[in-house]
Amino acid sequence: MRQHLEPGPDHPITVEPKETPVRVELAGALVLETRSYMELHEATYAPVAYLPREQVDMSALERSDQTTWCPYKGEAAYYHIRTADGGLIENAVWTYETPFPAVAAIKDALAVYPNKVDAIKIGG
């Protein structure tokens, strides 16, 4: 049975909406862009930008079979990024399609591994 844990003092999680644009670039091309995002802070991890799926052009993304489990957020699904030259950056994007209630704000939003793209630019 998969463990389900609630955020708390020992493992805090907060989600803050930001009205700031985000651009994700790979191989000199813009692959994802939004006009706002949600910033998730979890325990001692670096903050993560979650991009609202309804603002994203999904054409560069290809669904992966990979899933992972987070006891605080639930099951994550993954996407590959297809590059302009036909390459594939595997499992570069993750999303929680049915997150636990404590992090419901990130439902369907997309997060990108910074080490799998050239840049995640937040703001102007």
Short mmCIF file of N, CA and C in Angstrom, two decimals:
data_model
loop_
_atom_site.label_atom_id
_atom_site.label_comp_id
_atom_site.label_asym_id
_atom_site.label_seq_id
_atom_site.Cartn_x
_atom_site.Cartn_y
_atom_site.Cartn_z
N MET A 1 0.84 -1.19 0.00
CA MET A 1 0.00 0.00 0.00
C MET A 1 0.88 1.25 0.00
N ARG A 2 0.54 2.19 -0.83
CA ARG A 2 1.31 3.44 -0.92
C ARG A 2 0.98 4.33 0.27
N GLN A 3 2.03 4.95 0.79
CA GLN A 3 1.88 5.82 1.94
C GLN A 3 1.34 7.19 1.53
N HIS A 4 0.42 7.73 2.33
CA HIS A 4 -0.12 9.07 2.13
C HIS A 4 0.18 9.87 3.39
N LEU A 5 1.00 10.92 3.25
CA LEU A 5 1.39 11.75 4.38
C LEU A 5 0.86 13.17 4.19
N GLU A 6 0.58 13.83 5.29
CA GLU A 6 0.11 15.21 5.25
C GLU A 6 1.28 16.16 5.54
N PRO A 7 1.35 17.27 4.82
CA PRO A 7 2.37 18.28 5.15
C PRO A 7 2.15 18.77 6.58
N GLY A 8 3.23 19.14 7.23
CA GLY A 8 3.15 19.66 8.59
C GLY A 8 4.46 20.32 8.97
N PRO A 9 4.66 20.58 10.25
CA PRO A 9 5.88 21.28 10.69
C PRO A 9 7.18 20.58 10.29
N ASP A 10 7.17 19.26 10.26
CA ASP A 10 8.38 18.52 9.89
C ASP A 10 8.60 18.44 8.39
N HIS A 11 7.55 18.66 7.61
CA HIS A 11 7.62 18.60 6.14
C HIS A 11 6.59 19.58 5.57
N PRO A 12 6.88 20.89 5.67
CA PRO A 12 5.91 21.87 5.18
C PRO A 12 5.87 21.93 3.66
N ILE A 13 4.66 22.17 3.14
CA ILE A 13 4.47 22.40 1.71
C ILE A 13 3.52 23.58 1.56
N THR A 14 3.94 24.56 0.76
CA THR A 14 3.07 25.69 0.44
C THR A 14 3.06 25.88 -1.07
N VAL A 15 1.93 26.37 -1.57
CA VAL A 15 1.78 26.67 -2.99
C VAL A 15 1.31 28.12 -3.09
N GLU A 16 2.09 28.92 -3.82
CA GLU A 16 1.78 30.34 -3.94
C GLU A 16 1.60 30.71 -5.41
N PRO A 17 0.42 31.23 -5.79
CA PRO A 17 0.24 31.69 -7.18
C PRO A 17 1.09 32.91 -7.46
N LYS A 18 1.67 32.96 -8.64
CA LYS A 18 2.52 34.08 -9.06
C LYS A 18 2.03 34.59 -10.42
N GLU A 19 1.81 35.86 -10.51
CA GLU A 19 1.39 36.48 -11.78
C GLU A 19 2.63 36.94 -12.54
N THR A 20 3.51 36.00 -12.83
CA THR A 20 4.77 36.28 -13.48
C THR A 20 4.94 35.29 -14.63
N PRO A 21 5.35 35.74 -15.81
CA PRO A 21 5.53 34.82 -16.94
C PRO A 21 6.71 33.88 -16.74
N VAL A 22 6.61 32.72 -17.37
CA VAL A 22 7.67 31.71 -17.35
C VAL A 22 7.92 31.25 -18.78
N ARG A 23 9.21 31.11 -19.12
CA ARG A 23 9.62 30.59 -20.43
C ARG A 23 10.58 29.44 -20.20
N VAL A 24 10.34 28.33 -20.88
CA VAL A 24 11.24 27.17 -20.82
C VAL A 24 11.87 27.03 -22.20
N GLU A 25 13.21 27.03 -22.23
CA GLU A 25 13.94 26.99 -23.50
C GLU A 25 14.81 25.74 -23.58
N LEU A 26 14.88 25.20 -24.79
CA LEU A 26 15.68 24.00 -25.04
C LEU A 26 16.23 24.09 -26.45
N ALA A 27 17.52 23.89 -26.59
CA ALA A 27 18.20 23.90 -27.89
C ALA A 27 17.88 25.18 -28.67
N GLY A 28 17.86 26.30 -27.97
CA GLY A 28 17.63 27.58 -28.61
C GLY A 28 16.20 27.88 -28.97
N ALA A 29 15.27 27.00 -28.57
CA ALA A 29 13.87 27.20 -28.93
C ALA A 29 13.01 27.30 -27.66
N LEU A 30 11.93 28.05 -27.77
CA LEU A 30 10.95 28.15 -26.70
C LEU A 30 10.08 26.89 -26.76
N VAL A 31 10.02 26.13 -25.66
CA VAL A 31 9.21 24.91 -25.67
C VAL A 31 7.95 25.02 -24.81
N LEU A 32 8.01 25.83 -23.77
CA LEU A 32 6.83 26.06 -22.93
C LEU A 32 6.83 27.52 -22.49
N GLU A 33 5.64 28.09 -22.40
CA GLU A 33 5.53 29.48 -21.97
C GLU A 33 4.19 29.69 -21.28
N THR A 34 4.20 30.43 -20.17
CA THR A 34 2.96 30.77 -19.47
C THR A 34 3.02 32.23 -19.03
N ARG A 35 1.87 32.77 -18.69
CA ARG A 35 1.81 34.14 -18.19
C ARG A 35 1.78 34.18 -16.66
N SER A 36 1.63 33.01 -16.02
CA SER A 36 1.65 32.92 -14.56
C SER A 36 2.07 31.51 -14.19
N TYR A 37 2.28 31.28 -12.90
CA TYR A 37 2.66 29.95 -12.44
C TYR A 37 2.35 29.82 -10.96
N MET A 38 2.52 28.62 -10.42
CA MET A 38 2.39 28.38 -9.00
C MET A 38 3.76 27.94 -8.48
N GLU A 39 4.18 28.55 -7.40
CA GLU A 39 5.47 28.21 -6.83
C GLU A 39 5.25 27.31 -5.61
N LEU A 40 5.77 26.09 -5.71
CA LEU A 40 5.63 25.12 -4.63
C LEU A 40 6.92 25.09 -3.82
N HIS A 41 6.79 25.28 -2.53
CA HIS A 41 7.90 25.16 -1.59
C HIS A 41 7.64 23.91 -0.77
N GLU A 42 8.58 22.99 -0.78
CA GLU A 42 8.43 21.74 -0.03
C GLU A 42 9.67 21.49 0.81
N ALA A 43 9.46 21.48 2.13
CA ALA A 43 10.52 21.19 3.09
C ALA A 43 11.79 21.96 2.73
N THR A 44 12.90 21.27 2.57
CA THR A 44 14.18 21.93 2.28
C THR A 44 14.55 21.91 0.80
N TYR A 45 13.64 21.45 -0.06
CA TYR A 45 13.92 21.40 -1.49
C TYR A 45 13.84 22.80 -2.10
N ALA A 46 14.50 22.97 -3.24
CA ALA A 46 14.40 24.24 -3.98
C ALA A 46 12.95 24.44 -4.45
N PRO A 47 12.49 25.68 -4.52
CA PRO A 47 11.14 25.93 -5.02
C PRO A 47 10.98 25.40 -6.45
N VAL A 48 9.75 24.98 -6.77
CA VAL A 48 9.45 24.44 -8.09
C VAL A 48 8.33 25.26 -8.71
N ALA A 49 8.51 25.67 -9.97
CA ALA A 49 7.48 26.38 -10.72
C ALA A 49 6.57 25.37 -11.39
N TYR A 50 5.28 25.44 -11.10
CA TYR A 50 4.28 24.60 -11.76
C TYR A 50 3.50 25.48 -12.72
N LEU A 51 3.53 25.12 -14.00
CA LEU A 51 2.92 25.91 -15.06
C LEU A 51 1.50 25.42 -15.33
N PRO A 52 0.51 26.31 -15.28
CA PRO A 52 -0.86 25.88 -15.54
C PRO A 52 -0.99 25.28 -16.95
N ARG A 53 -1.48 24.05 -17.00
CA ARG A 53 -1.56 23.34 -18.29
C ARG A 53 -2.42 24.10 -19.30
N GLU A 54 -3.47 24.77 -18.83
CA GLU A 54 -4.36 25.47 -19.77
C GLU A 54 -3.67 26.66 -20.44
N GLN A 55 -2.51 27.08 -19.94
CA GLN A 55 -1.76 28.18 -20.57
C GLN A 55 -0.64 27.68 -21.47
N VAL A 56 -0.39 26.38 -21.47
CA VAL A 56 0.77 25.82 -22.15
C VAL A 56 0.39 25.22 -23.50
N ASP A 57 1.20 25.48 -24.51
CA ASP A 57 1.09 24.79 -25.80
C ASP A 57 1.73 23.42 -25.60
N MET A 58 0.92 22.36 -25.61
CA MET A 58 1.38 21.01 -25.30
C MET A 58 1.98 20.30 -26.51
N SER A 59 2.09 20.99 -27.66
CA SER A 59 2.51 20.32 -28.90
C SER A 59 3.94 19.77 -28.85
N ALA A 60 4.79 20.32 -27.99
CA ALA A 60 6.17 19.82 -27.89
C ALA A 60 6.29 18.67 -26.87
N LEU A 61 5.18 18.34 -26.22
CA LEU A 61 5.20 17.31 -25.19
C LEU A 61 4.60 15.99 -25.68
N GLU A 62 5.19 14.91 -25.22
CA GLU A 62 4.72 13.56 -25.56
C GLU A 62 4.59 12.78 -24.26
N ARG A 63 3.42 12.21 -24.02
CA ARG A 63 3.16 11.49 -22.76
C ARG A 63 4.12 10.31 -22.62
N SER A 64 4.64 10.14 -21.43
CA SER A 64 5.54 9.03 -21.08
C SER A 64 4.75 7.97 -20.33
N ASP A 65 5.28 6.77 -20.27
CA ASP A 65 4.67 5.71 -19.46
C ASP A 65 5.12 5.78 -18.01
N GLN A 66 6.12 6.60 -17.72
CA GLN A 66 6.68 6.65 -16.37
C GLN A 66 5.73 7.31 -15.39
N THR A 67 5.68 6.77 -14.19
CA THR A 67 5.00 7.39 -13.06
C THR A 67 5.89 7.24 -11.83
N THR A 68 5.73 8.15 -10.89
CA THR A 68 6.42 8.04 -9.61
C THR A 68 5.42 8.38 -8.52
N TRP A 69 5.78 8.10 -7.28
CA TRP A 69 4.89 8.33 -6.16
C TRP A 69 5.55 9.25 -5.15
N CYS A 70 4.81 10.25 -4.70
CA CYS A 70 5.24 11.12 -3.62
C CYS A 70 4.22 10.95 -2.50
N PRO A 71 4.63 10.59 -1.30
CA PRO A 71 3.66 10.38 -0.23
C PRO A 71 2.93 11.67 0.19
N TYR A 72 3.45 12.84 -0.21
CA TYR A 72 2.81 14.11 0.13
C TYR A 72 1.94 14.68 -0.99
N LYS A 73 2.22 14.29 -2.23
CA LYS A 73 1.49 14.86 -3.37
C LYS A 73 0.69 13.82 -4.16
N GLY A 74 1.12 12.57 -4.16
CA GLY A 74 0.42 11.53 -4.91
C GLY A 74 1.24 11.03 -6.08
N GLU A 75 0.54 10.50 -7.09
CA GLU A 75 1.22 9.93 -8.25
C GLU A 75 1.50 11.00 -9.30
N ALA A 76 2.74 11.01 -9.76
CA ALA A 76 3.15 11.93 -10.81
C ALA A 76 3.21 11.19 -12.14
N ALA A 77 2.71 11.84 -13.18
CA ALA A 77 2.83 11.35 -14.56
C ALA A 77 3.89 12.21 -15.24
N TYR A 78 4.45 11.69 -16.34
CA TYR A 78 5.57 12.37 -17.00
C TYR A 78 5.32 12.60 -18.48
N TYR A 79 6.04 13.59 -19.00
CA TYR A 79 6.05 13.90 -20.43
C TYR A 79 7.49 14.02 -20.90
N HIS A 80 7.72 13.61 -22.14
CA HIS A 80 8.98 13.87 -22.83
C HIS A 80 8.81 15.20 -23.56
N ILE A 81 9.93 15.88 -23.83
CA ILE A 81 9.90 17.06 -24.69
C ILE A 81 10.50 16.67 -26.04
N ARG A 82 9.74 16.91 -27.10
CA ARG A 82 10.21 16.67 -28.46
C ARG A 82 10.88 17.94 -28.95
N THR A 83 12.13 17.83 -29.38
CA THR A 83 12.88 19.00 -29.85
C THR A 83 12.55 19.28 -31.32
N ALA A 84 12.88 20.49 -31.75
CA ALA A 84 12.59 20.90 -33.13
C ALA A 84 13.27 20.01 -34.16
N ASP A 85 14.42 19.41 -33.80
CA ASP A 85 15.13 18.54 -34.74
C ASP A 85 14.73 17.07 -34.61
N GLY A 86 13.64 16.81 -33.87
CA GLY A 86 13.14 15.44 -33.76
C GLY A 86 13.71 14.66 -32.58
N GLY A 87 14.57 15.26 -31.79
CA GLY A 87 15.10 14.58 -30.61
C GLY A 87 14.06 14.48 -29.52
N LEU A 88 14.36 13.70 -28.51
CA LEU A 88 13.42 13.48 -27.41
C LEU A 88 14.18 13.62 -26.08
N ILE A 89 13.73 14.53 -25.25
CA ILE A 89 14.27 14.67 -23.90
C ILE A 89 13.31 13.92 -22.99
N GLU A 90 13.74 12.75 -22.54
CA GLU A 90 12.84 11.84 -21.84
C GLU A 90 12.51 12.30 -20.42
N ASN A 91 11.22 12.17 -20.09
CA ASN A 91 10.72 12.42 -18.73
C ASN A 91 11.20 13.75 -18.17
N ALA A 92 11.13 14.79 -18.99
CA ALA A 92 11.62 16.11 -18.60
C ALA A 92 10.57 16.92 -17.83
N VAL A 93 9.32 16.52 -17.93
CA VAL A 93 8.21 17.27 -17.35
C VAL A 93 7.38 16.31 -16.50
N TRP A 94 6.94 16.78 -15.34
CA TRP A 94 6.04 15.95 -14.53
C TRP A 94 4.81 16.74 -14.14
N THR A 95 3.76 15.99 -13.76
CA THR A 95 2.49 16.60 -13.40
C THR A 95 1.75 15.70 -12.43
N TYR A 96 0.96 16.31 -11.58
CA TYR A 96 0.09 15.57 -10.66
C TYR A 96 -1.34 15.79 -11.14
N GLU A 97 -1.94 14.77 -11.73
CA GLU A 97 -3.29 14.90 -12.28
C GLU A 97 -4.36 14.66 -11.23
N THR A 98 -4.03 13.96 -10.16
CA THR A 98 -4.95 13.76 -9.04
C THR A 98 -4.18 13.93 -7.73
N PRO A 99 -3.69 15.15 -7.48
CA PRO A 99 -2.89 15.38 -6.27
C PRO A 99 -3.74 15.27 -5.01
N PHE A 100 -3.09 15.06 -3.90
CA PHE A 100 -3.77 15.04 -2.61
C PHE A 100 -4.35 16.43 -2.32
N PRO A 101 -5.40 16.50 -1.51
CA PRO A 101 -6.06 17.78 -1.23
C PRO A 101 -5.13 18.89 -0.74
N ALA A 102 -4.10 18.56 0.02
CA ALA A 102 -3.19 19.58 0.56
C ALA A 102 -2.46 20.35 -0.54
N VAL A 103 -2.34 19.75 -1.73
CA VAL A 103 -1.64 20.41 -2.85
C VAL A 103 -2.54 20.46 -4.09
N ALA A 104 -3.83 20.54 -3.87
CA ALA A 104 -4.80 20.54 -4.98
C ALA A 104 -4.53 21.65 -6.00
N ALA A 105 -3.90 22.72 -5.59
CA ALA A 105 -3.63 23.86 -6.49
C ALA A 105 -2.74 23.47 -7.66
N ILE A 106 -1.94 22.41 -7.54
CA ILE A 106 -1.04 22.04 -8.64
C ILE A 106 -1.65 21.01 -9.58
N LYS A 107 -2.94 20.70 -9.41
CA LYS A 107 -3.59 19.71 -10.27
C LYS A 107 -3.38 20.08 -11.74
N ASP A 108 -2.87 19.12 -12.50
CA ASP A 108 -2.65 19.25 -13.94
C ASP A 108 -1.56 20.25 -14.34
N ALA A 109 -0.96 20.94 -13.39
CA ALA A 109 0.11 21.88 -13.73
C ALA A 109 1.37 21.09 -14.08
N LEU A 110 2.25 21.71 -14.84
CA LEU A 110 3.45 21.05 -15.35
C LEU A 110 4.70 21.64 -14.70
N ALA A 111 5.59 20.76 -14.25
CA ALA A 111 6.88 21.17 -13.71
C ALA A 111 7.97 20.57 -14.59
N VAL A 112 9.09 21.28 -14.70
CA VAL A 112 10.16 20.89 -15.62
C VAL A 112 11.46 20.69 -14.82
N TYR A 113 12.16 19.60 -15.11
CA TYR A 113 13.47 19.38 -14.49
C TYR A 113 14.46 20.39 -15.08
N PRO A 114 15.03 21.26 -14.25
CA PRO A 114 15.96 22.28 -14.77
C PRO A 114 17.17 21.70 -15.48
N ASN A 115 17.61 20.50 -15.08
CA ASN A 115 18.80 19.89 -15.70
C ASN A 115 18.49 19.24 -17.05
N LYS A 116 17.23 19.24 -17.49
CA LYS A 116 16.87 18.62 -18.76
C LYS A 116 16.55 19.64 -19.84
N VAL A 117 16.60 20.93 -19.48
CA VAL A 117 16.37 22.01 -20.44
C VAL A 117 17.51 23.02 -20.32
N ASP A 118 17.58 23.95 -21.26
CA ASP A 118 18.63 24.97 -21.21
C ASP A 118 18.32 26.04 -20.18
N ALA A 119 17.04 26.42 -20.07
CA ALA A 119 16.71 27.50 -19.15
C ALA A 119 15.23 27.46 -18.78
N ILE A 120 14.96 27.80 -17.53
CA ILE A 120 13.60 28.10 -17.07
C ILE A 120 13.68 29.55 -16.61
N LYS A 121 13.12 30.44 -17.42
CA LYS A 121 13.22 31.88 -17.15
C LYS A 121 11.92 32.38 -16.54
N ILE A 122 12.03 32.90 -15.33
CA ILE A 122 10.87 33.43 -14.62
C ILE A 122 10.96 34.94 -14.60
N GLY A 123 9.91 35.59 -15.10
CA GLY A 123 9.89 37.04 -15.16
C GLY A 123 10.39 37.56 -16.48
N GLY A 124 10.45 38.91 -16.56
CA GLY A 124 10.82 39.62 -17.77
C GLY A 124 11.98 39.07 -18.47
#
